[in-house]
GROMACS .gro file of C-alpha atoms in nm:
model
  253
    1MET     CA    1  -8.856  -7.750 -11.366
    2GLY     CA    2  -8.999  -8.047 -11.553
    3GLN     CA    3  -8.881  -8.194 -11.882
    4ASP     CA    4  -9.139  -7.991 -12.076
    5GLU     CA    5  -9.043  -7.664 -11.907
    6LYS     CA    6  -8.776  -7.528 -12.135
    7VAL     CA    7  -8.756  -7.182 -12.289
    8LEU     CA    8  -8.639  -7.136 -12.647
    9ILE     CA    9  -8.516  -6.786 -12.731
   10ILE     CA   10  -8.514  -6.696 -13.099
   11GLY     CA   11  -8.370  -6.389 -13.266
   12GLN     CA   12  -8.159  -6.249 -13.547
   13LYS     CA   13  -7.830  -6.314 -13.367
   14GLU     CA   14  -7.694  -6.414 -13.026
   15SER     CA   15  -7.627  -6.060 -12.913
   16PHE     CA   16  -7.477  -5.947 -12.582
   17ILE     CA   17  -7.831  -5.880 -12.455
   18ILE     CA   18  -7.940  -6.234 -12.535
   19ARG     CA   19  -7.632  -6.380 -12.366
   20VAL     CA   20  -7.717  -6.178 -12.054
   21LEU     CA   21  -8.076  -6.300 -12.078
   22LEU     CA   22  -7.961  -6.663 -12.097
   23LYS     CA   23  -7.740  -6.605 -11.791
   24LYS     CA   24  -8.032  -6.451 -11.599
   25LEU     CA   25  -8.251  -6.750 -11.688
   26ALA     CA   26  -7.979  -6.993 -11.579
   27ASP     CA   27  -7.940  -6.807 -11.249
   28ALA     CA   28  -8.314  -6.848 -11.198
   29ARG     CA   29  -8.275  -7.223 -11.265
   30ILE     CA   30  -8.472  -7.200 -11.588
   31ASN     CA   31  -8.356  -7.423 -11.873
   32ALA     CA   32  -8.312  -7.214 -12.190
   33ASN     CA   33  -8.120  -7.194 -12.513
   34PHE     CA   34  -8.098  -6.969 -12.818
   35VAL     CA   35  -8.135  -7.028 -13.193
   36VAL     CA   36  -8.157  -6.792 -13.489
   37THR     CA   37  -8.498  -6.740 -13.650
   38LYS     CA   38  -8.457  -7.003 -13.919
   39LEU     CA   39  -8.717  -7.276 -13.956
   40ASN     CA   40  -8.478  -7.572 -13.943
   41GLU     CA   41  -8.289  -7.433 -13.644
   42ILE     CA   42  -8.612  -7.378 -13.452
   43ASN     CA   43  -8.756  -7.718 -13.545
   44ASP     CA   44  -8.439  -7.898 -13.432
   45ASN     CA   45  -8.456  -7.737 -13.087
   46LEU     CA   46  -8.825  -7.765 -12.993
   47ASP     CA   47  -8.807  -8.085 -12.788
   48GLY     CA   48  -8.926  -8.012 -12.435
   49VAL     CA   49  -9.004  -7.648 -12.512
   50SER     CA   50  -9.333  -7.500 -12.393
   51LEU     CA   51  -9.243  -7.129 -12.399
   52ILE     CA   52  -9.077  -6.940 -12.686
   53THR     CA   53  -8.926  -6.593 -12.659
   54PHE     CA   54  -8.872  -6.380 -12.970
   55TYR     CA   55  -8.617  -6.106 -12.900
   56MET     CA   56  -8.640  -5.856 -13.185
   57GLU     CA   57  -8.374  -5.626 -13.318
   58PRO     CA   58  -8.516  -5.295 -13.449
   59ASP     CA   59  -8.740  -5.351 -13.754
   60GLU     CA   60  -8.702  -5.730 -13.727
   61ARG     CA   61  -8.993  -5.944 -13.847
   62LEU     CA   62  -9.064  -6.315 -13.870
   63ASP     CA   63  -9.038  -6.476 -14.210
   64GLU     CA   64  -9.388  -6.582 -14.322
   65GLU     CA   65  -9.287  -6.950 -14.334
   66VAL     CA   66  -9.138  -6.932 -13.985
   67GLU     CA   67  -9.447  -6.750 -13.857
   68ARG     CA   68  -9.682  -7.018 -13.993
   69PHE     CA   69  -9.459  -7.291 -13.853
   70LEU     CA   70  -9.454  -7.135 -13.507
   71VAL     CA   71  -9.831  -7.081 -13.500
   72ASP     CA   72  -9.888  -7.444 -13.603
   73LYS     CA   73  -9.646  -7.572 -13.339
   74MET     CA   74  -9.793  -7.353 -13.065
   75SER     CA   75 -10.137  -7.486 -13.151
   76ASP     CA   76 -10.024  -7.847 -13.165
   77LYS     CA   77  -9.791  -7.848 -12.865
   78ASP     CA   78  -9.968  -7.610 -12.624
   79MET     CA   79  -9.683  -7.360 -12.639
   80GLU     CA   80  -9.694  -6.983 -12.598
   81ILE     CA   81  -9.463  -6.699 -12.699
   82VAL     CA   82  -9.320  -6.386 -12.536
   83LEU     CA   83  -9.246  -6.097 -12.772
   84ILE     CA   84  -8.969  -5.853 -12.680
   85GLY     CA   85  -8.892  -5.543 -12.886
   86GLU     CA   86  -8.981  -5.186 -12.973
   87PRO     CA   87  -9.359  -5.127 -12.952
   88ASN     CA   88  -9.398  -5.078 -13.327
   89ASP     CA   89  -9.208  -5.403 -13.394
   90THR     CA   90  -9.394  -5.617 -13.140
   91SER     CA   91  -9.732  -5.484 -13.254
   92GLU     CA   92  -9.656  -5.578 -13.616
   93VAL     CA   93  -9.536  -5.928 -13.525
   94ALA     CA   94  -9.835  -5.980 -13.295
   95LYS     CA   95 -10.071  -5.926 -13.588
   96GLY     CA   96  -9.962  -6.259 -13.735
   97ILE     CA   97  -9.996  -6.461 -13.412
   98PRO     CA   98 -10.334  -6.553 -13.259
   99LYS     CA   99 -10.359  -6.369 -12.929
  100GLU     CA  100 -10.431  -6.688 -12.736
  101PHE     CA  101 -10.071  -6.793 -12.806
  102ILE     CA  102  -9.910  -6.469 -12.686
  103CYS     CA  103  -9.798  -6.506 -12.324
  104ASP     CA  104  -9.680  -6.145 -12.292
  105ILE     CA  105  -9.530  -5.851 -12.483
  106LEU     CA  106  -9.237  -5.669 -12.327
  107PRO     CA  107  -9.062  -5.350 -12.442
  108ARG     CA  108  -8.697  -5.279 -12.504
  109PRO     CA  109  -8.482  -5.203 -12.315
  110LEU     CA  110  -8.574  -5.527 -12.143
  111ASP     CA  111  -8.644  -5.538 -11.772
  112TYR     CA  112  -8.479  -5.874 -11.699
  113GLU     CA  113  -8.651  -5.924 -11.366
  114LYS     CA  114  -8.990  -5.858 -11.526
  115TYR     CA  115  -8.913  -6.118 -11.793
  116ILE     CA  116  -8.808  -6.377 -11.534
  117ASP     CA  117  -9.134  -6.310 -11.349
  118VAL     CA  118  -9.331  -6.365 -11.672
  119VAL     CA  119  -9.157  -6.700 -11.729
  120ASN     CA  120  -9.202  -6.815 -11.370
  121ASN     CA  121  -9.569  -6.714 -11.370
  122TYR     CA  122  -9.624  -6.903 -11.694
  123TYR     CA  123  -9.483  -7.226 -11.550
  124MET     CA  124  -9.664  -7.176 -11.221
  125LYS     CA  125  -9.992  -7.153 -11.413
  126ALA     CA  126  -9.895  -7.459 -11.616
  127SER     CA  127  -9.826  -7.661 -11.303
  128THR     CA  128 -10.161  -7.569 -11.146
  129GLY     CA  129 -10.364  -7.625 -11.463
  130ALA     CA  130 -10.449  -7.256 -11.492
  131LEU     CA  131 -10.336  -7.227 -11.854
  132LYS     CA  132 -10.591  -7.254 -12.129
  133LYS     CA  133 -10.738  -7.599 -12.182
  134SER     CA  134 -10.690  -7.753 -12.524
  135ILE     CA  135 -10.987  -7.864 -12.735
  136LEU     CA  136 -10.982  -8.058 -13.062
  137ILE     CA  137 -11.286  -8.012 -13.287
  138VAL     CA  138 -11.347  -8.295 -13.535
  139ASP     CA  139 -11.607  -8.221 -13.803
  140ASP     CA  140 -11.627  -8.264 -14.180
  141ASP     CA  141 -11.808  -7.930 -14.213
  142PRO     CA  142 -11.533  -7.661 -14.214
  143ASN     CA  143 -11.783  -7.377 -14.188
  144TYR     CA  144 -11.937  -7.512 -13.868
  145MET     CA  145 -11.595  -7.602 -13.729
  146ASN     CA  146 -11.460  -7.251 -13.792
  147LEU     CA  147 -11.768  -7.101 -13.628
  148VAL     CA  148 -11.716  -7.306 -13.312
  149ARG     CA  149 -11.346  -7.219 -13.314
  150GLU     CA  150 -11.431  -6.848 -13.325
  151TRP     CA  151 -11.658  -6.897 -13.024
  152LEU     CA  152 -11.396  -7.086 -12.823
  153LYS     CA  153 -11.060  -6.936 -12.919
  154ASP     CA  154 -11.053  -6.660 -12.655
  155THR     CA  155 -11.107  -6.911 -12.376
  156TYR     CA  156 -10.944  -7.230 -12.505
  157LYS     CA  157 -10.664  -7.344 -12.730
  158VAL     CA  158 -10.849  -7.484 -13.028
  159SER     CA  159 -10.726  -7.727 -13.294
  160MET     CA  160 -10.929  -7.871 -13.578
  161ALA     CA  161 -10.945  -8.189 -13.788
  162THR     CA  162 -11.178  -8.243 -14.084
  163SER     CA  163 -11.201  -8.620 -14.047
  164GLY     CA  164 -11.176  -8.890 -13.785
  165LEU     CA  165 -10.861  -9.037 -13.936
  166ARG     CA  166 -10.690  -8.697 -13.941
  167ALA     CA  167 -10.786  -8.655 -13.576
  168ILE     CA  168 -10.633  -8.994 -13.487
  169LYS     CA  169 -10.312  -8.900 -13.670
  170TRP     CA  170 -10.301  -8.557 -13.498
  171LEU     CA  171 -10.350  -8.717 -13.158
  172GLY     CA  172 -10.051  -8.940 -13.222
  173ALA     CA  173  -9.826  -8.638 -13.173
  174ASN     CA  174 -10.034  -8.398 -12.962
  175LYS     CA  175 -10.216  -8.380 -12.630
  176VAL     CA  176 -10.565  -8.245 -12.578
  177ASP     CA  177 -10.800  -8.195 -12.284
  178LEU     CA  178 -11.127  -8.253 -12.471
  179ILE     CA  179 -11.249  -8.368 -12.813
  180LEU     CA  180 -11.567  -8.227 -12.967
  181LEU     CA  181 -11.653  -8.500 -13.216
  182ASP     CA  182 -11.909  -8.486 -13.497
  183TYR     CA  183 -12.140  -8.786 -13.467
  184GLU     CA  184 -12.213  -8.814 -13.839
  185MET     CA  185 -11.915  -8.800 -14.075
  186PRO     CA  186 -11.842  -8.979 -14.402
  187VAL     CA  187 -11.597  -9.273 -14.421
  188THR     CA  188 -11.524  -9.290 -14.045
  189ASP     CA  189 -11.813  -9.164 -13.833
  190GLY     CA  190 -11.809  -9.040 -13.475
  191PRO     CA  191 -11.886  -9.373 -13.306
  192GLN     CA  192 -11.609  -9.545 -13.504
  193VAL     CA  193 -11.362  -9.273 -13.407
  194LEU     CA  194 -11.462  -9.306 -13.042
  195GLU     CA  195 -11.409  -9.682 -13.062
  196MET     CA  196 -11.060  -9.626 -13.209
  197LEU     CA  197 -10.975  -9.375 -12.936
  198ARG     CA  198 -11.084  -9.612 -12.661
  199ALA     CA  199 -10.880  -9.897 -12.811
  200ASP     CA  200 -10.555  -9.702 -12.781
  201ASP     CA  201 -10.384  -9.667 -12.442
  202ASP     CA  202 -10.263  -9.316 -12.531
  203THR     CA  203 -10.610  -9.180 -12.612
  204ARG     CA  204 -10.857  -9.395 -12.419
  205ASP     CA  205 -10.884  -9.146 -12.133
  206ILE     CA  206 -10.938  -8.831 -12.342
  207PRO     CA  207 -11.289  -8.696 -12.275
  208VAL     CA  208 -11.512  -8.694 -12.584
  209MET     CA  209 -11.830  -8.496 -12.637
  210PHE     CA  210 -12.039  -8.556 -12.946
  211LEU     CA  211 -12.172  -8.287 -13.178
  212THR     CA  212 -12.494  -8.393 -13.347
  213GLY     CA  213 -12.744  -8.226 -13.575
  214ARG     CA  214 -13.021  -8.473 -13.490
  215ASP     CA  215 -13.242  -8.423 -13.187
  216ASP     CA  216 -13.502  -8.700 -13.227
  217LYS     CA  217 -13.530  -8.946 -12.939
  218ASP     CA  218 -13.376  -9.245 -13.119
  219SER     CA  219 -13.074  -9.044 -13.232
  220VAL     CA  220 -13.015  -8.899 -12.887
  221MET     CA  221 -13.045  -9.243 -12.725
  222ALA     CA  222 -12.793  -9.384 -12.975
  223VAL     CA  223 -12.546  -9.111 -12.880
  224VAL     CA  224 -12.596  -9.156 -12.506
  225ALA     CA  225 -12.554  -9.533 -12.536
  226LEU     CA  226 -12.191  -9.483 -12.634
  227LYS     CA  227 -12.129  -9.318 -12.297
  228PRO     CA  228 -11.941  -9.006 -12.409
  229GLU     CA  229 -11.869  -8.731 -12.157
  230GLY     CA  230 -12.165  -8.549 -12.308
  231TYR     CA  231 -12.317  -8.428 -12.631
  232PHE     CA  232 -12.423  -8.100 -12.786
  233LEU     CA  233 -12.684  -8.035 -13.050
  234LYS     CA  234 -12.539  -7.829 -13.332
  235THR     CA  235 -12.814  -7.576 -13.275
  236ILE     CA  236 -12.650  -7.479 -12.945
  237GLY     CA  237 -12.557  -7.112 -12.914
  238LYS     CA  238 -12.224  -6.962 -12.820
  239ASP     CA  239 -12.310  -6.861 -12.464
  240GLU     CA  240 -12.466  -7.196 -12.375
  241LEU     CA  241 -12.172  -7.389 -12.522
  242LEU     CA  242 -11.918  -7.178 -12.332
  243SER     CA  243 -12.117  -7.214 -12.012
  244LYS     CA  244 -12.135  -7.594 -12.041
  245LEU     CA  245 -11.767  -7.627 -12.127
  246LYS     CA  246 -11.673  -7.406 -11.832
  247LEU     CA  247 -11.878  -7.632 -11.607
  248PHE     CA  248 -11.714  -7.942 -11.754
  249PHE     CA  249 -11.365  -7.809 -11.678
  250VAL     CA  250 -11.443  -7.718 -11.318
  251PRO     CA  251 -11.206  -7.936 -11.108
  252LYS     CA  252 -11.388  -8.235 -10.963
  253GLU     CA  253 -11.370  -8.277 -10.588
   0.00000   0.00000   0.00000
């Protein structure tokens, strides 16, 4: 397994079941460790992790602060989570986690072999690029940005930034497969953000598509002249946008 293929198991305590689970993972040559469900403990052990497992004791829930932290990290770091517990417990916890971040939900008593299969399948998909692509939307209009996120969230992992500078800062710590960038923004507009991205070795190769509300010939020509991967008018509908993004992500021969 690669350096970013580590499993972090979280739970109330390192029970006998969790110790057995760690042994099963080790036998399957899967790198894993356990921490209790405390924010600092989790944060200190996230390096290299791309899959989290929450093993729940009966009636166990995530603290709201921990839940928000995990959702933010899963969004930023392209991680997913496996929930293990009684059906009523996993269903309650799942309500606070966007479904695009939930890799699987497994019942107690745990079928260890089933869990190992889930983990192996996750990393197999990751290695073949079959996991959800990650898209960053950059727009100063939160209403439009949230609308587009709603359209895309079932198909893609979606992150958002309300300004070009926030996007640059976010990209300093996170990876993304595509940026949907508003052409017209205050302070730092789309073309300036694109120039900054192309000047940095870490971001120069990230595909960028512009979002623009102007469809007159001069405006369109100005957008095309910057040679983005493409552009969308903000009048585009959900189905057309999804169709074009699907086409964009088709592997090139």
